[in-house]
mmCIF file of C-alpha atoms and ligand atoms in Angstrom:
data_model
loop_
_atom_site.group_PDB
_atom_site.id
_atom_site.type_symbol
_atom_site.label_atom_id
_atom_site.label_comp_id
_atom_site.label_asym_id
_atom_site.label_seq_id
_atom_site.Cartn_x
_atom_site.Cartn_y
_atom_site.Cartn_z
ATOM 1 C CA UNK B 1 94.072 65.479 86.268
ATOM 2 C CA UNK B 2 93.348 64.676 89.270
ATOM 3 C CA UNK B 3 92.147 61.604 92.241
ATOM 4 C CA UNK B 4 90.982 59.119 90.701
ATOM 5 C CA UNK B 5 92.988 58.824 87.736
ATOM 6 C CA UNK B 6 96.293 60.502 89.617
ATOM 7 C CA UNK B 7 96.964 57.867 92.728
ATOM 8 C CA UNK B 8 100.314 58.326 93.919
ATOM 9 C CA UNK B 9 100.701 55.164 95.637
ATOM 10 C CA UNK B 10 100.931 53.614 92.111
ATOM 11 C CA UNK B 11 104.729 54.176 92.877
ATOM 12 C CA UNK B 12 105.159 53.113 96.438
ATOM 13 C CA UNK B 13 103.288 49.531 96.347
ATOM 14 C CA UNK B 14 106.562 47.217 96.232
ATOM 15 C CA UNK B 15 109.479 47.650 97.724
ATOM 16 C CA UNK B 16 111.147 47.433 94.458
ATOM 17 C CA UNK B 17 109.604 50.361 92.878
ATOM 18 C CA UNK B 18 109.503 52.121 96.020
ATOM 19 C CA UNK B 19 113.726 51.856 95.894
ATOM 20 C CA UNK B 20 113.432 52.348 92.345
ATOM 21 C CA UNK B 21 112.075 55.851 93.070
ATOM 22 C CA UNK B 22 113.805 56.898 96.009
ATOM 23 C CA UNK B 23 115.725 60.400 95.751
ATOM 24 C CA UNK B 24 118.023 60.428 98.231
ATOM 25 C CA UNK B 25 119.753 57.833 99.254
ATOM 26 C CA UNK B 26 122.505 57.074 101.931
ATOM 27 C CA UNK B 27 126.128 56.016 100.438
ATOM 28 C CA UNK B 28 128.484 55.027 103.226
ATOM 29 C CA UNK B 29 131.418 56.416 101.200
ATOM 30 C CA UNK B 30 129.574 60.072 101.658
ATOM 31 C CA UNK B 31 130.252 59.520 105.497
ATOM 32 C CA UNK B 32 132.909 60.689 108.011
ATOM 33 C CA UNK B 33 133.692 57.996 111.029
ATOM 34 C CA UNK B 34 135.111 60.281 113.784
ATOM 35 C CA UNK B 35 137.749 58.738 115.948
ATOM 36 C CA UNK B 36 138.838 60.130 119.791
ATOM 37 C CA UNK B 37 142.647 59.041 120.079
ATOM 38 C CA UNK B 38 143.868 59.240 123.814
ATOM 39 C CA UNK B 39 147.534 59.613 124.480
ATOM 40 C CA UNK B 40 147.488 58.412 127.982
ATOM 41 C CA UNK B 41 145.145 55.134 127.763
ATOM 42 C CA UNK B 42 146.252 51.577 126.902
ATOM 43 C CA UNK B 43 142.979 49.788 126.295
ATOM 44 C CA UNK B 44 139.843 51.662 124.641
ATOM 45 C CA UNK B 45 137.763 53.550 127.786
ATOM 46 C CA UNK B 46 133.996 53.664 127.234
ATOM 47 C CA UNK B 47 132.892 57.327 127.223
ATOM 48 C CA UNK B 48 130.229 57.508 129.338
ATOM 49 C CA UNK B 49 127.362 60.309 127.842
ATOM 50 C CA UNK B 50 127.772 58.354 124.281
ATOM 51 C CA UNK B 51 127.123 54.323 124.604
ATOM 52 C CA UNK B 52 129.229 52.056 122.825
ATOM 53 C CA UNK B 53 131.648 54.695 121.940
ATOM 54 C CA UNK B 54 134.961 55.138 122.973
ATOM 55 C CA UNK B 55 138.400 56.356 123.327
ATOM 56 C CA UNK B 56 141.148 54.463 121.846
ATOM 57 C CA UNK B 57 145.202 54.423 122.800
ATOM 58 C CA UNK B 58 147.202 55.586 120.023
ATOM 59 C CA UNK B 59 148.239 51.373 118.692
ATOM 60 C CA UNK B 60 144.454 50.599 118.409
ATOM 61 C CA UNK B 61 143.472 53.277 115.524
ATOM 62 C CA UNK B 62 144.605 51.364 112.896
ATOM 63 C CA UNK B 63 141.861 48.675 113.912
ATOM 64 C CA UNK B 64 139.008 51.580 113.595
ATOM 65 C CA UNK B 65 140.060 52.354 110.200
ATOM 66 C CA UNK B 66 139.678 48.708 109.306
ATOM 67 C CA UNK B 67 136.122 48.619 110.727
ATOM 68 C CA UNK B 68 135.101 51.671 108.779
ATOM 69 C CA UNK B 69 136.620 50.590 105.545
ATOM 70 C CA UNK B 70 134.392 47.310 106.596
ATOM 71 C CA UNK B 71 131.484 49.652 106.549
ATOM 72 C CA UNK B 72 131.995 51.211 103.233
ATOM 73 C CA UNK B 73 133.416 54.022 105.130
ATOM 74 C CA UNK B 74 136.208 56.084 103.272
ATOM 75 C CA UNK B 75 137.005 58.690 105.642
ATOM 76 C CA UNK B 76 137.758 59.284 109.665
ATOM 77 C CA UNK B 77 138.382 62.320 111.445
ATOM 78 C CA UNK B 78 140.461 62.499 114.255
ATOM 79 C CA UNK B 79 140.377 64.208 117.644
ATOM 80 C CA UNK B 80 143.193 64.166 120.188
ATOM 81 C CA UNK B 81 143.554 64.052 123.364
ATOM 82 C CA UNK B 82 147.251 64.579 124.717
ATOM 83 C CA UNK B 83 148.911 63.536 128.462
ATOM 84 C CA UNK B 84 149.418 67.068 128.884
ATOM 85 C CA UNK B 85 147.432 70.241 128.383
ATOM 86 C CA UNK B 86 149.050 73.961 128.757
ATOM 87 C CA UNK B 87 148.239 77.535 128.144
ATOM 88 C CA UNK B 88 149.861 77.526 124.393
ATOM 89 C CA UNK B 89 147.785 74.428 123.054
ATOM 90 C CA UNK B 90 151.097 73.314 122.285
ATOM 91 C CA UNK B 91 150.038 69.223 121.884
ATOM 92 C CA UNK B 92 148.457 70.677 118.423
ATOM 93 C CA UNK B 93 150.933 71.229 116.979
ATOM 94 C CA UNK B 94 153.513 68.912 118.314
ATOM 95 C CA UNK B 95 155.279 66.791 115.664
ATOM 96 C CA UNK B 96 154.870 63.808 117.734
ATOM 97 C CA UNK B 97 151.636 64.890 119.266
ATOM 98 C CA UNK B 98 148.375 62.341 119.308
ATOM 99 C CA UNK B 99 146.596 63.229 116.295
ATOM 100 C CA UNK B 100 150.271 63.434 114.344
ATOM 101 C CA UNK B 101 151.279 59.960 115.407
ATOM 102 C CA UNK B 102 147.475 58.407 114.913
ATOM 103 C CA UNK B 103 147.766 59.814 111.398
ATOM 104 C CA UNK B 104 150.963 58.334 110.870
ATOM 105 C CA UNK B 105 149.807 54.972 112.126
ATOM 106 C CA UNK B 106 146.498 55.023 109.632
ATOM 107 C CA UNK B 107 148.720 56.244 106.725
ATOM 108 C CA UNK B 108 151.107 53.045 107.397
ATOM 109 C CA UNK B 109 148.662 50.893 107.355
ATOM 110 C CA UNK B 110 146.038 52.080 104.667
ATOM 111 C CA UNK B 111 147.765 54.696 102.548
ATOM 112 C CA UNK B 112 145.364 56.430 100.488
ATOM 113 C CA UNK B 113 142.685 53.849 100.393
ATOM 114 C CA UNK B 114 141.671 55.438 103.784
ATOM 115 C CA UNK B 115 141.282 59.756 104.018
ATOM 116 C CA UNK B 116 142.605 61.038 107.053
ATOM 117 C CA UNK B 117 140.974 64.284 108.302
ATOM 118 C CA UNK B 118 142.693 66.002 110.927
ATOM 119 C CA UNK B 119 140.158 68.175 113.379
ATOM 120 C CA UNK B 120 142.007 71.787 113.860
ATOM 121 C CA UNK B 121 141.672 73.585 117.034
ATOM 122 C CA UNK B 122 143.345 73.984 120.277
ATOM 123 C CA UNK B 123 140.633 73.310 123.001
ATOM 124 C CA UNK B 124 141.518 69.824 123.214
ATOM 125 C CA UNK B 125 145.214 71.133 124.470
ATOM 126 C CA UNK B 126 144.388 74.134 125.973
ATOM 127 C CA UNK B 127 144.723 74.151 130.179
ATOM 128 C CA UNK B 128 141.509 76.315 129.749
ATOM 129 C CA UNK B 129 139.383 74.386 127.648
ATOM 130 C CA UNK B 130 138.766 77.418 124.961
ATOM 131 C CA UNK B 131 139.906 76.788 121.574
ATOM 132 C CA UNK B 132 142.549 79.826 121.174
ATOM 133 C CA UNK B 133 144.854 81.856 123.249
ATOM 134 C CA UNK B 134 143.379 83.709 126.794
ATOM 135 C CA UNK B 135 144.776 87.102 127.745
ATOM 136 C CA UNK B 136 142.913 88.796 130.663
ATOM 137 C CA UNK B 137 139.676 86.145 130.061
ATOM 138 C CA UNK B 138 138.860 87.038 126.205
ATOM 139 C CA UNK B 139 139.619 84.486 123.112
ATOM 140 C CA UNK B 140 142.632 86.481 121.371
ATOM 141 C CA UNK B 141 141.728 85.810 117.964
ATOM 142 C CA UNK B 142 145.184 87.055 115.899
ATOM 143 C CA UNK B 143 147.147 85.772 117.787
ATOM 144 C CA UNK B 144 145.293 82.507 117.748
ATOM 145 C CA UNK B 145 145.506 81.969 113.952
ATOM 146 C CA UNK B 146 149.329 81.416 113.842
ATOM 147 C CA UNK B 147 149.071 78.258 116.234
ATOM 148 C CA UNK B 148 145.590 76.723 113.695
ATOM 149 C CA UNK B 149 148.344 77.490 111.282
ATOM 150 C CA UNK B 150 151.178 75.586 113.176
ATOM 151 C CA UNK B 151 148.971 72.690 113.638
ATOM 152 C CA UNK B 152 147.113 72.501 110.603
ATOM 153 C CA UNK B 153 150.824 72.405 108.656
ATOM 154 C CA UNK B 154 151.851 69.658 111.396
ATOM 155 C CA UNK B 155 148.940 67.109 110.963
ATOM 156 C CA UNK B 156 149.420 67.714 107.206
ATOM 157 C CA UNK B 157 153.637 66.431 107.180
ATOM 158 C CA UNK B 158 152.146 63.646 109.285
ATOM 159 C CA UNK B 159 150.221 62.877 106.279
ATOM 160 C CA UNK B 160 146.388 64.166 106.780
ATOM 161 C CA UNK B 161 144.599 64.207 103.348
ATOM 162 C CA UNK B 162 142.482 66.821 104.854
ATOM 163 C CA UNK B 163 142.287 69.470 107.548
ATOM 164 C CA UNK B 164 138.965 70.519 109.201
ATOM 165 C CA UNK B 165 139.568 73.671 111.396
ATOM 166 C CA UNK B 166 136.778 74.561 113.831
ATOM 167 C CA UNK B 167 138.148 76.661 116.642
ATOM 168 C CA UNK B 168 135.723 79.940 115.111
ATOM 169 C CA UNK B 169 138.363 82.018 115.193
ATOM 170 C CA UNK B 170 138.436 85.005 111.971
ATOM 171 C CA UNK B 171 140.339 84.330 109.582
ATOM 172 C CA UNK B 172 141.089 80.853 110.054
ATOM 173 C CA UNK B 173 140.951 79.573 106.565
ATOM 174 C CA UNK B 174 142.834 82.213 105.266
ATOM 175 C CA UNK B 175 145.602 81.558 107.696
ATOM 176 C CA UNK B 176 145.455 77.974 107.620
ATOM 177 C CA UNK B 177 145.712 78.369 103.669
ATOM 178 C CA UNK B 178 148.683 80.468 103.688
ATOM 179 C CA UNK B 179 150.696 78.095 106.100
ATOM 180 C CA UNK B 180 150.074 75.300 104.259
ATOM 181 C CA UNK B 181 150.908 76.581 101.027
ATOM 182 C CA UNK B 182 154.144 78.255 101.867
ATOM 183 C CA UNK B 183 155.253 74.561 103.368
ATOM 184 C CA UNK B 184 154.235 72.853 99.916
ATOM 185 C CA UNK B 185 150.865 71.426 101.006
ATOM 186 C CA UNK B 186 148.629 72.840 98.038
ATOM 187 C CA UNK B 187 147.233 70.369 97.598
ATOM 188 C CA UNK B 188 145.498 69.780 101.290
ATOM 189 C CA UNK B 189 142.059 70.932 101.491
ATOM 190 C CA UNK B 190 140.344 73.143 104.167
ATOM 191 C CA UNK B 191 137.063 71.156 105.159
ATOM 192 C CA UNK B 192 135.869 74.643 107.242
ATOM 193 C CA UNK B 193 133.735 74.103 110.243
ATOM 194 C CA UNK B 194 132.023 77.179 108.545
ATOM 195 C CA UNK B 195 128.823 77.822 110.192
ATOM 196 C CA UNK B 196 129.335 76.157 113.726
ATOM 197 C CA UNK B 197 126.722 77.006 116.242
ATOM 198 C CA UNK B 198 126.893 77.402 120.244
ATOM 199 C CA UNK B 199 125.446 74.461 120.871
ATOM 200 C CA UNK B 200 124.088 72.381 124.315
ATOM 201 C CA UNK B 201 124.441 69.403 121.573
ATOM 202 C CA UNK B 202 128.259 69.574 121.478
ATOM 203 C CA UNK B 203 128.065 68.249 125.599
ATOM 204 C CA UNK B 204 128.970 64.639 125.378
ATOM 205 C CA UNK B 205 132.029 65.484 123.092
ATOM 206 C CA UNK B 206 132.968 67.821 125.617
ATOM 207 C CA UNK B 207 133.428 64.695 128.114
ATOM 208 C CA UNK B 208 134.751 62.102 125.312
ATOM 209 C CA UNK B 209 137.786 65.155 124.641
ATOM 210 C CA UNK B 210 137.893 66.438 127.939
ATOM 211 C CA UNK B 211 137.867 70.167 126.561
ATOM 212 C CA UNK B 212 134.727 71.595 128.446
ATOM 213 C CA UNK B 213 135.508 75.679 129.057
ATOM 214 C CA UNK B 214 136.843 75.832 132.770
ATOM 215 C CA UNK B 215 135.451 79.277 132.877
ATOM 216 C CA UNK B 216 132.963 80.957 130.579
ATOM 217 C CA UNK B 217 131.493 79.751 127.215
ATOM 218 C CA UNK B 218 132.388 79.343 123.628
ATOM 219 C CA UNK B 219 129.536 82.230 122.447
ATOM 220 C CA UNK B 220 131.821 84.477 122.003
ATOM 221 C CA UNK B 221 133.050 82.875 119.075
ATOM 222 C CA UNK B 222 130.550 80.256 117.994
ATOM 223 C CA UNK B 223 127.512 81.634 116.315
ATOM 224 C CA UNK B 224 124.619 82.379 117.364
ATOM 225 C CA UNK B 225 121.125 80.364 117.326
ATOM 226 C CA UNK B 226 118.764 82.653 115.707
ATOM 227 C CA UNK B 227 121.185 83.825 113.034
ATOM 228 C CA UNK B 228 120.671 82.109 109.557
ATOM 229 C CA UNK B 229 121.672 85.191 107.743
ATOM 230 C CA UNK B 230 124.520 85.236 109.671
ATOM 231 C CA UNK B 231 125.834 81.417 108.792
ATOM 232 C CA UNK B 232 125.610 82.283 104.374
ATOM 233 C CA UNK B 233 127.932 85.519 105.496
ATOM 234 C CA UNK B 234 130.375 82.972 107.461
ATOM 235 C CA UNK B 235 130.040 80.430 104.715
ATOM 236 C CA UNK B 236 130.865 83.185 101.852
ATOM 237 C CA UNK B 237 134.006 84.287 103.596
ATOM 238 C CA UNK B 238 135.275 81.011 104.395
ATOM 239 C CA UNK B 239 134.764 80.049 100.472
ATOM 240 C CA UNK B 240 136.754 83.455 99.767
ATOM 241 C CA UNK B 241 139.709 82.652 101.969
ATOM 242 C CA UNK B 242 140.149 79.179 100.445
ATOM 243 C CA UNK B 243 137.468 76.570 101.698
ATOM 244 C CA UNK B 244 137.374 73.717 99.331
ATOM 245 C CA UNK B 245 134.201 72.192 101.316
ATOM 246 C CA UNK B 246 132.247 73.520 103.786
ATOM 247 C CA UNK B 247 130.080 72.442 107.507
ATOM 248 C CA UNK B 248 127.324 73.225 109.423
ATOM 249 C CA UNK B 249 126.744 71.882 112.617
ATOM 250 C CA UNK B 250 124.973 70.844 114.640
ATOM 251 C CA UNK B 251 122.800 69.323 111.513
ATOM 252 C CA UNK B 252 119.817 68.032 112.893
ATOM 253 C CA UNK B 253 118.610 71.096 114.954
ATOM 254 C CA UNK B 254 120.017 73.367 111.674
ATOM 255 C CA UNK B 255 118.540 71.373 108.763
ATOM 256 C CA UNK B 256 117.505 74.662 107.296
ATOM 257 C CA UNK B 257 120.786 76.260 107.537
ATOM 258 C CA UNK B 258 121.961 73.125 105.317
ATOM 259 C CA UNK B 259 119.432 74.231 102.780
ATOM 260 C CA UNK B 260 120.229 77.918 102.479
ATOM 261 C CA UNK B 261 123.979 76.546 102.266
ATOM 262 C CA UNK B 262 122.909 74.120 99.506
ATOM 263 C CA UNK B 263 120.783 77.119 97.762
ATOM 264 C CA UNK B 264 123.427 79.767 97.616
ATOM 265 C CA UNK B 265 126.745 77.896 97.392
ATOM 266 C CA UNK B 266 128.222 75.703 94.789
ATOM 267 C CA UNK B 267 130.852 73.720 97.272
ATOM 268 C CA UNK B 268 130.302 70.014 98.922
ATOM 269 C CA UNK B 269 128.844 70.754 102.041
ATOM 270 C CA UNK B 270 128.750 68.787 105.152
ATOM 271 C CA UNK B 271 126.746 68.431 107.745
ATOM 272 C CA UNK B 272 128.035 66.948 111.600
ATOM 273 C CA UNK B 273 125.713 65.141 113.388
ATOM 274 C CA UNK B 274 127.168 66.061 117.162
ATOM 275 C CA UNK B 275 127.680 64.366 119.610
ATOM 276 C CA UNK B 276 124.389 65.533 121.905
ATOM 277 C CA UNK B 277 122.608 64.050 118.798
ATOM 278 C CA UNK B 278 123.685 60.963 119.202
ATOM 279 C CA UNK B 279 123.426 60.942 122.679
ATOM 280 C CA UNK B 280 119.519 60.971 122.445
ATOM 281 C CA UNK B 281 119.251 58.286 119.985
ATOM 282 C CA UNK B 282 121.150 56.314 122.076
ATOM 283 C CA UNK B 283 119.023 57.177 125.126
ATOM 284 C CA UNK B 284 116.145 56.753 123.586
ATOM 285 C CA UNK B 285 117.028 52.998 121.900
ATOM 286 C CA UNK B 286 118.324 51.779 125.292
ATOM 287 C CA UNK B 287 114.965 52.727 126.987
ATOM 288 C CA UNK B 288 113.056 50.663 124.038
ATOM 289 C CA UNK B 289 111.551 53.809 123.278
ATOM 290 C CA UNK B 290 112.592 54.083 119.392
ATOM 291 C CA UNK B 291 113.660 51.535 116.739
ATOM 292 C CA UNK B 292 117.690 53.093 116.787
ATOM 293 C CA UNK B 293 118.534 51.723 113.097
ATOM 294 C CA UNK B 294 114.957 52.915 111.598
ATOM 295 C CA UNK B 295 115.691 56.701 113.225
ATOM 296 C CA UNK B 296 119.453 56.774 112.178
ATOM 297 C CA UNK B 297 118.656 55.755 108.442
ATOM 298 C CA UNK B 298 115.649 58.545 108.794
ATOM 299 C CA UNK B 299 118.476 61.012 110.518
ATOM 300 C CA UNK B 300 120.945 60.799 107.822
ATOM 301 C CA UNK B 301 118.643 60.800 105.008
ATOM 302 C CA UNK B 302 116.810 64.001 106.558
ATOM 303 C CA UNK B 303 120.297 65.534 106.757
ATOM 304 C CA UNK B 304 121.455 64.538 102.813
ATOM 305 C CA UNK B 305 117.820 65.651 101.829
ATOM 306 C CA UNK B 306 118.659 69.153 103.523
ATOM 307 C CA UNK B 307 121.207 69.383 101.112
ATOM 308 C CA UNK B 308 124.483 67.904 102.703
ATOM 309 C CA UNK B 309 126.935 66.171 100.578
ATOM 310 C CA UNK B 310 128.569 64.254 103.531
ATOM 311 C CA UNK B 311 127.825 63.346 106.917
ATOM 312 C CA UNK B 312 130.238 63.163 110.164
ATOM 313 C CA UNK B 313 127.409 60.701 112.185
ATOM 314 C CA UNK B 314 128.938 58.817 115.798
ATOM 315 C CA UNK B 315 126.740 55.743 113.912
ATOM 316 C CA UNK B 316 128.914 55.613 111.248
ATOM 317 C CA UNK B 317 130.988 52.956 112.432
ATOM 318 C CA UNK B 318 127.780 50.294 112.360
ATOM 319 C CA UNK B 319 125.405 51.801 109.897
ATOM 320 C CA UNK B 320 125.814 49.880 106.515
ATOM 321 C CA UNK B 321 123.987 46.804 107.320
ATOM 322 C CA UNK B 322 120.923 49.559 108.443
ATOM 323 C CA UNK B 323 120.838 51.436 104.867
ATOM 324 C CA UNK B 324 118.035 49.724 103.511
ATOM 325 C CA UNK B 325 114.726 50.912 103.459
ATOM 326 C CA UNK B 326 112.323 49.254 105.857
HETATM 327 C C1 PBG U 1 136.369 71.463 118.773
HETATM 328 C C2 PBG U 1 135.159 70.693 118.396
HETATM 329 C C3 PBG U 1 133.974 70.487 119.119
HETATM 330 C C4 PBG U 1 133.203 69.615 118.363
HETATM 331 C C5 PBG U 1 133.915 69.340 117.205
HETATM 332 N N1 PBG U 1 135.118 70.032 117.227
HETATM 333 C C6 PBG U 1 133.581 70.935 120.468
HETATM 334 C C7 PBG U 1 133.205 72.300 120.737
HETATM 335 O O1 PBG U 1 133.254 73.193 119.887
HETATM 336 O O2 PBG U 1 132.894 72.526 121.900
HETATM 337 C C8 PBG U 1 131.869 69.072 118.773
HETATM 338 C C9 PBG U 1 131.472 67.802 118.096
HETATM 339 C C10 PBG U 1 130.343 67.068 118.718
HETATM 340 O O3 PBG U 1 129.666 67.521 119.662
HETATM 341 O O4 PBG U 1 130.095 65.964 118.235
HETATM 342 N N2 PBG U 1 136.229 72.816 118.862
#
């Protein structure tokens, strides 16, 4: 059968069947609100590449996890930025470093209504900006996995209910796993930053966490744009060293890459809309130039579609009144 008798339309003419119908659909619980905590700020300072976002002082987290458990919002993930920064990283791993004491603060305040995921990697603390240990102006990448292991063990006795290392370094889950299992945390999954790309889209979180490179680039460690084949063999031996869930990111500019992870992998994937992509929407809504809540809701659903479980998107923190088809 064919036009006449087939007309799809049939199914799209009200807005009740068209909902009725609809496939994929956004649920704010299946998003991640990230959070930049500043140890050396007292009010929240606007970060200027990504309007209306900012960084908050260390008291004012517990009022972001109220607004995303407003939104429907289960989750947050938290980057740091300490006073100081030094050659070891060593404000990752601190027991009262920024991320430690934010956690603490959200765990007060929400216990396990709210799930804390702790971002682990070093660039944030690192003098140098790269996210493991220099010697002679190359990433060391053993000697790098004892301090992801340090700090992923630290944000978990401050009480994360998840830790999401993405510093690229070999080996990192595996490490990661060990350490936290020979301190008791077994129960602590590794969200792995598994197939995380070089990426001109990561530039605006590079200002918001002040840990832009001061010489160099992150290629040497971060993958590759051309490489899809290269992302399943990442994803494969992060699942094999202990991943309970695994990313890609950037998402929009690596939809596909969330489909071959969907097709060949049978853990929750998730996808991280960066920073840079936010950016643009943001750009572009200020101008007048796009309708911002129509392109988000079309963003995140393009992601899901692609085969992502969850989303880390900058809009989560005002996007449940927008998740209705328009
Ligand atoms: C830390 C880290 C980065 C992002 C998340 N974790 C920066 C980077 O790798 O340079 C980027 C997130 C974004 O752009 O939104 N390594």
């Amino acid at each position: 059968m064919s036009f006449p008798s087939v007309r799809l339309r049939r199914l799209r003419r009200t807005e009740a069947l068209r909902s009725m119908f609809s496939q994929v659909n956004i649920q704010p619980s299946n998003l991640i609100y990230p959070i930049f905590i500043d140890e050396s700020i007292t009010k929240p300072v606007p970060i200027a590449s990504m309007p209306g976002y900012f960084r908050y002082p260390i008291n004012q987290v517990a009022d972001e996890g109220k607004l995303a458990l407003e939104q429907g919002v289960k989750s947050v993930l938290l980057f740091g930025i300490p006073a100081k920064k030094d050659e070891a990283g060593s404000g990752a791993y601190a027991k009262n470093g920024v991320v430690q004491k934010a956690t603490s603060k959200l765990k007060a305040q929400f216990g396990d209504n709210l799930v804390v995921v702790g971002d682990v990697c070093l660039c944030e603390y690192m003098s140098h900006g790269h996210c493991g240990i220099i010697k002679e102006g190359e990433v060391l990448n053993d000697d790098t996995l004892d301090l992801l292991g340090k700090t992923a063990v630290s944000q978990a006795e401050a009480g994360v209910d998840i830790v999401a290392p993405s510093a690229m370094m070999d080996g990192q889950v595996l490490a990661i796993r060990e350490a936290l299992d020979d301190e008791g945390f077994d129960q602590i999954p590794i969200m792995a930053y598994s197939a995380k790309y070089a990426s001109g889209f990561y530039g605006p979180f590079r200002e918001a966490a002040e840990s832009t490179p001061k010489f160099g680039n992150r290629r040497s460690y971060q993958m590759s744009q051309g490489n899809p084949q290269e992302a399943l063999r990442e994803i494969e031996l992060d699942i094999n060293e202990g991943a309970d869930i695994i990313m890609v990111k950037p998402a929009l500019a690596y939809l596909d890459i969330i489909g071959l992870a969907k097709a060949n992998f049978n853990v929750p994937i998730v996808g991280y809309n960066v920073s840079g992509e936010y950016s643009m929407v943001k750009a572009a809504a200020q101008n007048g130039w796009i309708d911002e809540k129509t392109i988000v809701t079309e963003i995140l659903t393009g992601i899901k579609r692609a085969g992502a479980d969850l989303i880390i998107p900058y809009h989560a923190r005002d996007v449940k009144s927008w998740l209705t088809p328009t």
